[in-house]
Tab-separated table of N, CA and C in Angstrom:
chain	number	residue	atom	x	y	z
A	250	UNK	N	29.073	-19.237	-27.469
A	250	UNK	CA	27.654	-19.114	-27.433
A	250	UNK	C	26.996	-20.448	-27.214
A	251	UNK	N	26.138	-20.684	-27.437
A	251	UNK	CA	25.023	-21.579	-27.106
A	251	UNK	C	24.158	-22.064	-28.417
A	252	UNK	N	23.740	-23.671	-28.598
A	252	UNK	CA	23.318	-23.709	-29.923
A	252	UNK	C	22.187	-24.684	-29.194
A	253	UNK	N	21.207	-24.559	-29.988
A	253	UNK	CA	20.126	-25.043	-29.720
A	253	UNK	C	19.557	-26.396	-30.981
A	254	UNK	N	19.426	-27.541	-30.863
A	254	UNK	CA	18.688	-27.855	-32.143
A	254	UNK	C	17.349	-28.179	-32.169
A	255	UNK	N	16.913	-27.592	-33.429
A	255	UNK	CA	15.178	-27.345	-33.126
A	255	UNK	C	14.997	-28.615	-33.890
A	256	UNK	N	15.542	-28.962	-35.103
A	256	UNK	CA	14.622	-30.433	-35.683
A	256	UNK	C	15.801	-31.192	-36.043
A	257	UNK	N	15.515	-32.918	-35.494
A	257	UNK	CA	16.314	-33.745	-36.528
A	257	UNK	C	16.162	-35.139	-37.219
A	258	UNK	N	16.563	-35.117	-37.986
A	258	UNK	CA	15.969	-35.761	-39.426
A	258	UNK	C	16.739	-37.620	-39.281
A	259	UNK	N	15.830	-38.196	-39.064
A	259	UNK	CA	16.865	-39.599	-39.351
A	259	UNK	C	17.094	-39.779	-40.646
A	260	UNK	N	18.205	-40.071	-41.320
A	260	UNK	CA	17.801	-40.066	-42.651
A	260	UNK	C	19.148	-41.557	-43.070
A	261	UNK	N	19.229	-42.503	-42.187
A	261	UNK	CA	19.845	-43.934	-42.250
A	261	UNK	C	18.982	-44.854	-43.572
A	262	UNK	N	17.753	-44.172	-43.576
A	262	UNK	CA	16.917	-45.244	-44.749
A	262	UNK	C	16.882	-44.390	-45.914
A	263	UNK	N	17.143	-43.728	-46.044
A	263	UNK	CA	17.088	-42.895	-47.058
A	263	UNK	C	18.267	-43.517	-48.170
A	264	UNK	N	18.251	-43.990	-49.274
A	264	UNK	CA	19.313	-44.369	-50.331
A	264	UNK	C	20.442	-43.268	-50.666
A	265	UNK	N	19.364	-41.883	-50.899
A	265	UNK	CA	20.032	-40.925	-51.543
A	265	UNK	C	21.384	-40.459	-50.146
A	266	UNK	N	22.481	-39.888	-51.022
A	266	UNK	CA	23.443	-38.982	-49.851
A	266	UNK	C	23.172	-37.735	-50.221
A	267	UNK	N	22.706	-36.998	-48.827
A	267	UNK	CA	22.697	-35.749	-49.185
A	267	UNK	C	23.992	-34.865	-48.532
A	268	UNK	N	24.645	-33.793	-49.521
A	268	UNK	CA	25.286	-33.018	-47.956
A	268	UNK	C	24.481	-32.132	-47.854
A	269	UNK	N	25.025	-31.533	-46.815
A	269	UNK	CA	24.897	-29.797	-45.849
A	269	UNK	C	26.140	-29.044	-45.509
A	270	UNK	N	25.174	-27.883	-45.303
A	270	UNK	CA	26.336	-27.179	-44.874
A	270	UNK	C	25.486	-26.511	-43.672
A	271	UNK	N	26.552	-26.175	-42.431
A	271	UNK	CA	25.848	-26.195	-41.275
A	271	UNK	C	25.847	-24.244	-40.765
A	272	UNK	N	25.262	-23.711	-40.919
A	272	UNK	CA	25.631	-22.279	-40.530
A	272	UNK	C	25.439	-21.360	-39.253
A	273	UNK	N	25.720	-20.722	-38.958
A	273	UNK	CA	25.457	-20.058	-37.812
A	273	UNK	C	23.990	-18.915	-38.170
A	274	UNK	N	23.126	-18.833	-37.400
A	274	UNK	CA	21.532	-18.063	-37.943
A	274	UNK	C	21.725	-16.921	-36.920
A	275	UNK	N	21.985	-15.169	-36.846
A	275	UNK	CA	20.982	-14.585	-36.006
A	275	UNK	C	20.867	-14.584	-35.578
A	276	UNK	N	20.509	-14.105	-34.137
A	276	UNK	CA	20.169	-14.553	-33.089
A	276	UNK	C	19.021	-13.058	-33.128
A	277	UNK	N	19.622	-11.557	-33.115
A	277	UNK	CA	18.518	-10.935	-32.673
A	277	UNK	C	18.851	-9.866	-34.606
A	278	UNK	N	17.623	-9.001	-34.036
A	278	UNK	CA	18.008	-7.933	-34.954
A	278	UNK	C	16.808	-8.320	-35.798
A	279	UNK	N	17.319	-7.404	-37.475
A	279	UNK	CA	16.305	-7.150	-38.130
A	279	UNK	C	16.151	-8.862	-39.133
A	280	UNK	N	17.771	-9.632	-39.369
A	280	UNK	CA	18.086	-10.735	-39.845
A	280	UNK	C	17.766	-12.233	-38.735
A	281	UNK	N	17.507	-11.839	-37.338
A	281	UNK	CA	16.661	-13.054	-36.468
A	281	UNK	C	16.329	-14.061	-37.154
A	282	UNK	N	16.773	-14.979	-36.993
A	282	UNK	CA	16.314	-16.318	-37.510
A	282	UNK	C	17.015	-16.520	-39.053
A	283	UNK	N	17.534	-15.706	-39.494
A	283	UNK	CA	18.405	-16.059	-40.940
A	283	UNK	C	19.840	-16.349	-40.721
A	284	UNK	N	20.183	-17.302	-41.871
A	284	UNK	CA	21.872	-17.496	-41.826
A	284	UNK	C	22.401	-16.277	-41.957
A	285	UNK	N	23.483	-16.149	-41.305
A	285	UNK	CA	24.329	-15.043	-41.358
A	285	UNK	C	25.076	-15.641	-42.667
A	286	UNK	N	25.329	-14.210	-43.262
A	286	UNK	CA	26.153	-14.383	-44.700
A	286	UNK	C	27.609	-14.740	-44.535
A	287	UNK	N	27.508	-15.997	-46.013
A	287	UNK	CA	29.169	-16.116	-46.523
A	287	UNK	C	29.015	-16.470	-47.756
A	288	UNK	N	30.306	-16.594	-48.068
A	288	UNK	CA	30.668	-16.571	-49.353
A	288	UNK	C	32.046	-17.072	-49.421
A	289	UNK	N	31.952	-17.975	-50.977
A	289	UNK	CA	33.064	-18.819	-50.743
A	289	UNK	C	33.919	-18.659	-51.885
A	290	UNK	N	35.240	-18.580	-51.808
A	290	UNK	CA	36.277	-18.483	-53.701
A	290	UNK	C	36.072	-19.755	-54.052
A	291	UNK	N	35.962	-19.653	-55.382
A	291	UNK	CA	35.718	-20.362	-56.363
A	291	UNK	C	36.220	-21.352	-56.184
A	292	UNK	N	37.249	-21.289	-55.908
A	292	UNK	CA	38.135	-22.550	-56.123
A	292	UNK	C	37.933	-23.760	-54.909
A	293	UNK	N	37.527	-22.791	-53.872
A	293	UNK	CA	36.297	-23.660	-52.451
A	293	UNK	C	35.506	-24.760	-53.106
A	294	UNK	N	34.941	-24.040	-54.157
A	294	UNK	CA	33.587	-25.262	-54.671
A	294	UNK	C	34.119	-25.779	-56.218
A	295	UNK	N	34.765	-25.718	-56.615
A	295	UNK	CA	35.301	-26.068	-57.963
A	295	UNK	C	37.078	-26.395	-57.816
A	296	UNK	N	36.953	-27.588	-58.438
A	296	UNK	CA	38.515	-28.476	-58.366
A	296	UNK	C	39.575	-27.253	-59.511
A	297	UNK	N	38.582	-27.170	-60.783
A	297	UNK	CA	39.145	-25.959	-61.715
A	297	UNK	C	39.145	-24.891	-61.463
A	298	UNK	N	39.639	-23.954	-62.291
A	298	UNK	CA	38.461	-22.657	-62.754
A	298	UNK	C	37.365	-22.594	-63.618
A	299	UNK	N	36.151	-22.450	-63.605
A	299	UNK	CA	35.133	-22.101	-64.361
A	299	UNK	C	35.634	-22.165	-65.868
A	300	UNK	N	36.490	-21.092	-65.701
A	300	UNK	CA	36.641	-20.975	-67.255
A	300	UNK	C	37.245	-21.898	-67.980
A	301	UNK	N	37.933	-22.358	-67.382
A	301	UNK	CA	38.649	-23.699	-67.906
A	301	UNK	C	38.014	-24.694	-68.438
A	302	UNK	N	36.958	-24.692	-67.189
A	302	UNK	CA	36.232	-25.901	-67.345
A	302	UNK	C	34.988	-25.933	-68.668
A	303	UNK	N	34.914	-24.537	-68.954
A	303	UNK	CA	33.610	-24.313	-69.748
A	303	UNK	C	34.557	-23.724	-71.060
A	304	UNK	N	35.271	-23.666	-71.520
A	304	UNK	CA	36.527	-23.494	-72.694
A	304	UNK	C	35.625	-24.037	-73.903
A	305	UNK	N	34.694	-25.444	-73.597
A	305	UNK	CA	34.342	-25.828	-74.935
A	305	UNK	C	32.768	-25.103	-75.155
A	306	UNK	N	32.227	-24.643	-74.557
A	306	UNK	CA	30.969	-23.648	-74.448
A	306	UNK	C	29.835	-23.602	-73.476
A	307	UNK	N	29.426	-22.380	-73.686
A	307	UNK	CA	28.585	-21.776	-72.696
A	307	UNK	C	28.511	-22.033	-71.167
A	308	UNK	N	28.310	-23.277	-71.154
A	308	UNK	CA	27.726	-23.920	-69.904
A	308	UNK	C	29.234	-25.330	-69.406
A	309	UNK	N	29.576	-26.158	-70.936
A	309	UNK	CA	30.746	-26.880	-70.697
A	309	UNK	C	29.904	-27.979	-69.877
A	310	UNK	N	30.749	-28.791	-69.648
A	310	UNK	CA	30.489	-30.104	-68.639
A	310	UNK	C	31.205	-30.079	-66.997
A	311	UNK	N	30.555	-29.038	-66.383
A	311	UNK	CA	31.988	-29.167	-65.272
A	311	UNK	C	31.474	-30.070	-63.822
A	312	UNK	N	30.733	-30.866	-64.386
A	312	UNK	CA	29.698	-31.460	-63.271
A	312	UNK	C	30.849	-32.407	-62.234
A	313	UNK	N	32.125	-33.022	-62.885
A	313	UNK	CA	32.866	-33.638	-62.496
A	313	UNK	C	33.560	-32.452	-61.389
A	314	UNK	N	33.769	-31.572	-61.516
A	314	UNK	CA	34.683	-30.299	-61.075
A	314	UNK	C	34.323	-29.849	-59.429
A	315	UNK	N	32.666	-29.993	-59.696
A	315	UNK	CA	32.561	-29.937	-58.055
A	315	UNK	C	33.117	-30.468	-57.004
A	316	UNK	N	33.731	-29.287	-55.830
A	316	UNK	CA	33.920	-30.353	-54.955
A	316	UNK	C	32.547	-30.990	-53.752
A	317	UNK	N	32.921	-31.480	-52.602
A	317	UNK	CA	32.000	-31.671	-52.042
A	317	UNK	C	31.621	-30.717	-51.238
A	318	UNK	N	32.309	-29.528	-51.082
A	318	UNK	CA	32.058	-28.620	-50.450
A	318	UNK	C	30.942	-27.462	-51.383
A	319	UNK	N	31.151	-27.938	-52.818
A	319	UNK	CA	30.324	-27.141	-53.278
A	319	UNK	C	29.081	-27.638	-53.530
A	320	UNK	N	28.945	-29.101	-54.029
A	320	UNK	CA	27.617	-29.603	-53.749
A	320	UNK	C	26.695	-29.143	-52.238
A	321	UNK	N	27.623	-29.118	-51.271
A	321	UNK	CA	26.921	-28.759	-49.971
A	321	UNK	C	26.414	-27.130	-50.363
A	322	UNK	N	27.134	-26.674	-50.586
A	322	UNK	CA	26.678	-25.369	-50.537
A	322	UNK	C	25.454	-24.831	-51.490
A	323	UNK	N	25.337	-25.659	-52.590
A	323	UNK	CA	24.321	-25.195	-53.741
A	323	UNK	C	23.098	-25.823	-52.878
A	324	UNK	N	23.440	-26.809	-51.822
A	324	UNK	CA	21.953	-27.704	-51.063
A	324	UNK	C	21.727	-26.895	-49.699
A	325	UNK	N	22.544	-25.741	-49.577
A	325	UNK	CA	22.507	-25.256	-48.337
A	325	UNK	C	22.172	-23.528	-48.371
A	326	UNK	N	22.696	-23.341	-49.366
A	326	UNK	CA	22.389	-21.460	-49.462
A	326	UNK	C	21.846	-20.812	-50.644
A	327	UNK	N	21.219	-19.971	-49.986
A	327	UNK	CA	20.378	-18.846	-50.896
A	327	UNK	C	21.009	-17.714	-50.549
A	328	UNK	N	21.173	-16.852	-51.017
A	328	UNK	CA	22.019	-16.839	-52.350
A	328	UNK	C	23.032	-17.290	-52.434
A	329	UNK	N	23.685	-17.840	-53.526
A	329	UNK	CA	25.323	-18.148	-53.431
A	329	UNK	C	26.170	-17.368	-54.015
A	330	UNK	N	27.075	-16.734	-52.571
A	330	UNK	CA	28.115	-16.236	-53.289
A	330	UNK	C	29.355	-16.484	-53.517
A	331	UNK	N	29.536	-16.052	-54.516
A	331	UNK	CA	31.046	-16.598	-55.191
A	331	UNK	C	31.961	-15.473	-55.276
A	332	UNK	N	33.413	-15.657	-54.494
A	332	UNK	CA	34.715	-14.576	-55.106
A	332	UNK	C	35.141	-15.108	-56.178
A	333	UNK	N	35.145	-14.634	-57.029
A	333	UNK	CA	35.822	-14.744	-58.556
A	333	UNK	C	37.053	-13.899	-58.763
A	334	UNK	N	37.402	-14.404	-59.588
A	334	UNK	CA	39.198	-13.647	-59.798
A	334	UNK	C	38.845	-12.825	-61.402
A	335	UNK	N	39.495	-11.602	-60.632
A	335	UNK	CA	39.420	-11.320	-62.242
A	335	UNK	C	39.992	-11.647	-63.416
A	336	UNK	N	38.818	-11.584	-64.360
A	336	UNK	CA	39.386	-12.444	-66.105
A	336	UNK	C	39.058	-13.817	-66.101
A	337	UNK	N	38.093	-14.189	-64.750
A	337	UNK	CA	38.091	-15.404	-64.977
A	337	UNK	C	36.009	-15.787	-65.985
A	338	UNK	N	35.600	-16.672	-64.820
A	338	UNK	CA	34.328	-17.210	-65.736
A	338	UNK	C	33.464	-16.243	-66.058
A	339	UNK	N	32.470	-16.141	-66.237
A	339	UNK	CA	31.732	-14.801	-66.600
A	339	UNK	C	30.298	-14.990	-65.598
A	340	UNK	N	29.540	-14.309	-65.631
A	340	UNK	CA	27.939	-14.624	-64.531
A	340	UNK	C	27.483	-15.099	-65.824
A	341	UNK	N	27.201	-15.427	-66.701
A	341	UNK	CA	26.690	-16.285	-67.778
A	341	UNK	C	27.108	-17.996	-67.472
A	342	UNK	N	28.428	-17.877	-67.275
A	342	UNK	CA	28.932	-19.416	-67.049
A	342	UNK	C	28.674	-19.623	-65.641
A	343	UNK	N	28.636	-19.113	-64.706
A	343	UNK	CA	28.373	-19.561	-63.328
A	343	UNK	C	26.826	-19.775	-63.692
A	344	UNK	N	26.092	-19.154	-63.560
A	344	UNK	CA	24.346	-19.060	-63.794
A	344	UNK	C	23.864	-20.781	-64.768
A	345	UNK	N	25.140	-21.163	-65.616
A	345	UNK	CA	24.606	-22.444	-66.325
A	345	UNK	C	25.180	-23.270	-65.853
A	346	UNK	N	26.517	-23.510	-65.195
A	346	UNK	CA	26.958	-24.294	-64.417
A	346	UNK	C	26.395	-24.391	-63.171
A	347	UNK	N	26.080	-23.733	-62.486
A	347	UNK	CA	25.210	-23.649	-61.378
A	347	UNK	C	23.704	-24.199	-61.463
A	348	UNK	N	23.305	-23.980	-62.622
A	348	UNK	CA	21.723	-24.494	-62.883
A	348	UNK	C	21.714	-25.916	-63.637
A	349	UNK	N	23.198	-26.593	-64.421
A	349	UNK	CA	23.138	-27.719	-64.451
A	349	UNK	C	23.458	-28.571	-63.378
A	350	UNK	N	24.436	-27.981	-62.624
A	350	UNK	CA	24.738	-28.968	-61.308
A	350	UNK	C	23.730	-29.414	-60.172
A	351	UNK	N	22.644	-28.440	-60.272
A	351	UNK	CA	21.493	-28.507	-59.388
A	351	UNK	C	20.696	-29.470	-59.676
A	352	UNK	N	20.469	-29.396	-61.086
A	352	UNK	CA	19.428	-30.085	-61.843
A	352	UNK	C	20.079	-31.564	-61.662
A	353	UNK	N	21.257	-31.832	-62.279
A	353	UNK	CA	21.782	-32.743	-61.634
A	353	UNK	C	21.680	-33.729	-60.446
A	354	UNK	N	21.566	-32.648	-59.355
A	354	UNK	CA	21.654	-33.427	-57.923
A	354	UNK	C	19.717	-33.283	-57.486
A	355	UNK	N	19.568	-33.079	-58.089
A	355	UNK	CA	17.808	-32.612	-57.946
A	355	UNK	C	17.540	-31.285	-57.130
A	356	UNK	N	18.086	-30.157	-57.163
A	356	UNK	CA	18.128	-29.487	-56.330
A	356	UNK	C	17.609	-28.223	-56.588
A	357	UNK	N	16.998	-27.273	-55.667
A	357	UNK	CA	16.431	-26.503	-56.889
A	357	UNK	C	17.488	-25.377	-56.490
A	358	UNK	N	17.603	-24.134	-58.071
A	358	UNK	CA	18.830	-23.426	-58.051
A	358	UNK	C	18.952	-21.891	-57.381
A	359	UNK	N	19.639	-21.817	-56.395
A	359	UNK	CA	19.632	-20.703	-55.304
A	359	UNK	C	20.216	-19.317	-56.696
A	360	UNK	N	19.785	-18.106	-55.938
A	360	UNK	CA	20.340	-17.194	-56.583
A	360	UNK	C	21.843	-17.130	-56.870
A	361	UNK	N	22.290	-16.664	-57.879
A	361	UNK	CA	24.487	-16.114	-57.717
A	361	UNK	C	24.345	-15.137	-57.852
A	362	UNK	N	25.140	-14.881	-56.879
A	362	UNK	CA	25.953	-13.522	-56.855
A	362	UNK	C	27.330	-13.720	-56.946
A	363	UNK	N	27.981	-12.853	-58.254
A	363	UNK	CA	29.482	-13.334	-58.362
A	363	UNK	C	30.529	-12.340	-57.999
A	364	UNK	N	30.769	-12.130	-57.420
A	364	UNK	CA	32.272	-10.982	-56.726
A	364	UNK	C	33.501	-10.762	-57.212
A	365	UNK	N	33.888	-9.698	-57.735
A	365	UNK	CA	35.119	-9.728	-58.507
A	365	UNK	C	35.602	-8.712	-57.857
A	366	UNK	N	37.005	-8.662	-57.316
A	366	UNK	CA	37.696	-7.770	-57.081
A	366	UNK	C	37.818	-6.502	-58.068
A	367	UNK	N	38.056	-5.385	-57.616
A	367	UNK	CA	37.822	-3.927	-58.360
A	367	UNK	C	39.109	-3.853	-59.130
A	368	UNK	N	40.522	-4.444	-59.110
A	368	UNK	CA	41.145	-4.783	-59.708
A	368	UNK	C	42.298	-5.702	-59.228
A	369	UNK	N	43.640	-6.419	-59.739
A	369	UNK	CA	44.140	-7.277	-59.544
A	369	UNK	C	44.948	-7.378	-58.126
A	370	UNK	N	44.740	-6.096	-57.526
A	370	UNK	CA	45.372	-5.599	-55.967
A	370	UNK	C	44.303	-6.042	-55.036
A	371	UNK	N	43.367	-5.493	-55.559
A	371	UNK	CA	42.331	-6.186	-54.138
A	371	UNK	C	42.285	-7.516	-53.648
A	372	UNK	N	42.706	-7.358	-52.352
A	372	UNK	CA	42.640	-8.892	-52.036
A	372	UNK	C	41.040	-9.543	-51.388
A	373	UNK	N	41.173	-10.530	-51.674
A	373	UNK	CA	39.753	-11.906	-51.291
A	373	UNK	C	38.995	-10.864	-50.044
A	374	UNK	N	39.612	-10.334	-48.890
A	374	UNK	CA	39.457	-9.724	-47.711
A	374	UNK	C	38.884	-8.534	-47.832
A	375	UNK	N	39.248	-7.355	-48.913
A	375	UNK	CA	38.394	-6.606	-48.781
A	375	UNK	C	37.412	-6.612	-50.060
A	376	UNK	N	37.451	-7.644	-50.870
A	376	UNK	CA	36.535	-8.158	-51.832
A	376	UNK	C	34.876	-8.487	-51.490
């Protein structure tokens, strides 16, 4: 296909590093002009598991845990979705880990949506 870029940002003076994440938008239809959806396993944006990481409570410290792929993604998508494994973190611990890591990077916090396979057979694919 064909990509067009409509705006770009010098951002050499800028101190702060920001990432991105770069997506493919739409082209026609009722979604025109929106990112087409994804969604990433956990383990994409987190060095741990969630639960691991949050073992000492609620929320835990897992600010170290991000990778850089997940910082991009909390600065890049609305909503974020996450494949989760079952038995693992809970939507309580994503929702506070997710809303401290933002706060963190100054960012403001996109919706979660967390995905769990229907049981331990389903794979990531039809999840």
């Amino acid at each position: 296909g064909s990509f067009k870029v409509r705006q770009v940002i010098d951002l050499a003076d800028l101190s702060v590093q920001r990432l991105g994440l770069c997506l493919l938008f739409h082209k026609t239809g009722d979604a025109r002009e929106t990112p087409a959806t994804v969604s990433f396993e956990a383990s994409a944006i987190l060095r741990e598991p969630l639960g691991v990481l949050c073992a000492d409570g609620p929320a835990g410290n897992p600010h170290s845990a991000w990778t850089e792929m997940g910082d991009a993604v909390l600065g890049s998508l609305d909503p974020l979705v996450v494949l989760e494994d079952v038995g693992r973190a809970s939507d309580f611990q994503w929702h506070a880990a997710v809303s401290q890591r933002c706060s963190e990077l100054g960012l403001q916090v996109p919706q979660i949506q967390i995905s769990r396979p229907m049981g331990a057979t389903e794979s990531k694919l039809a999840q």
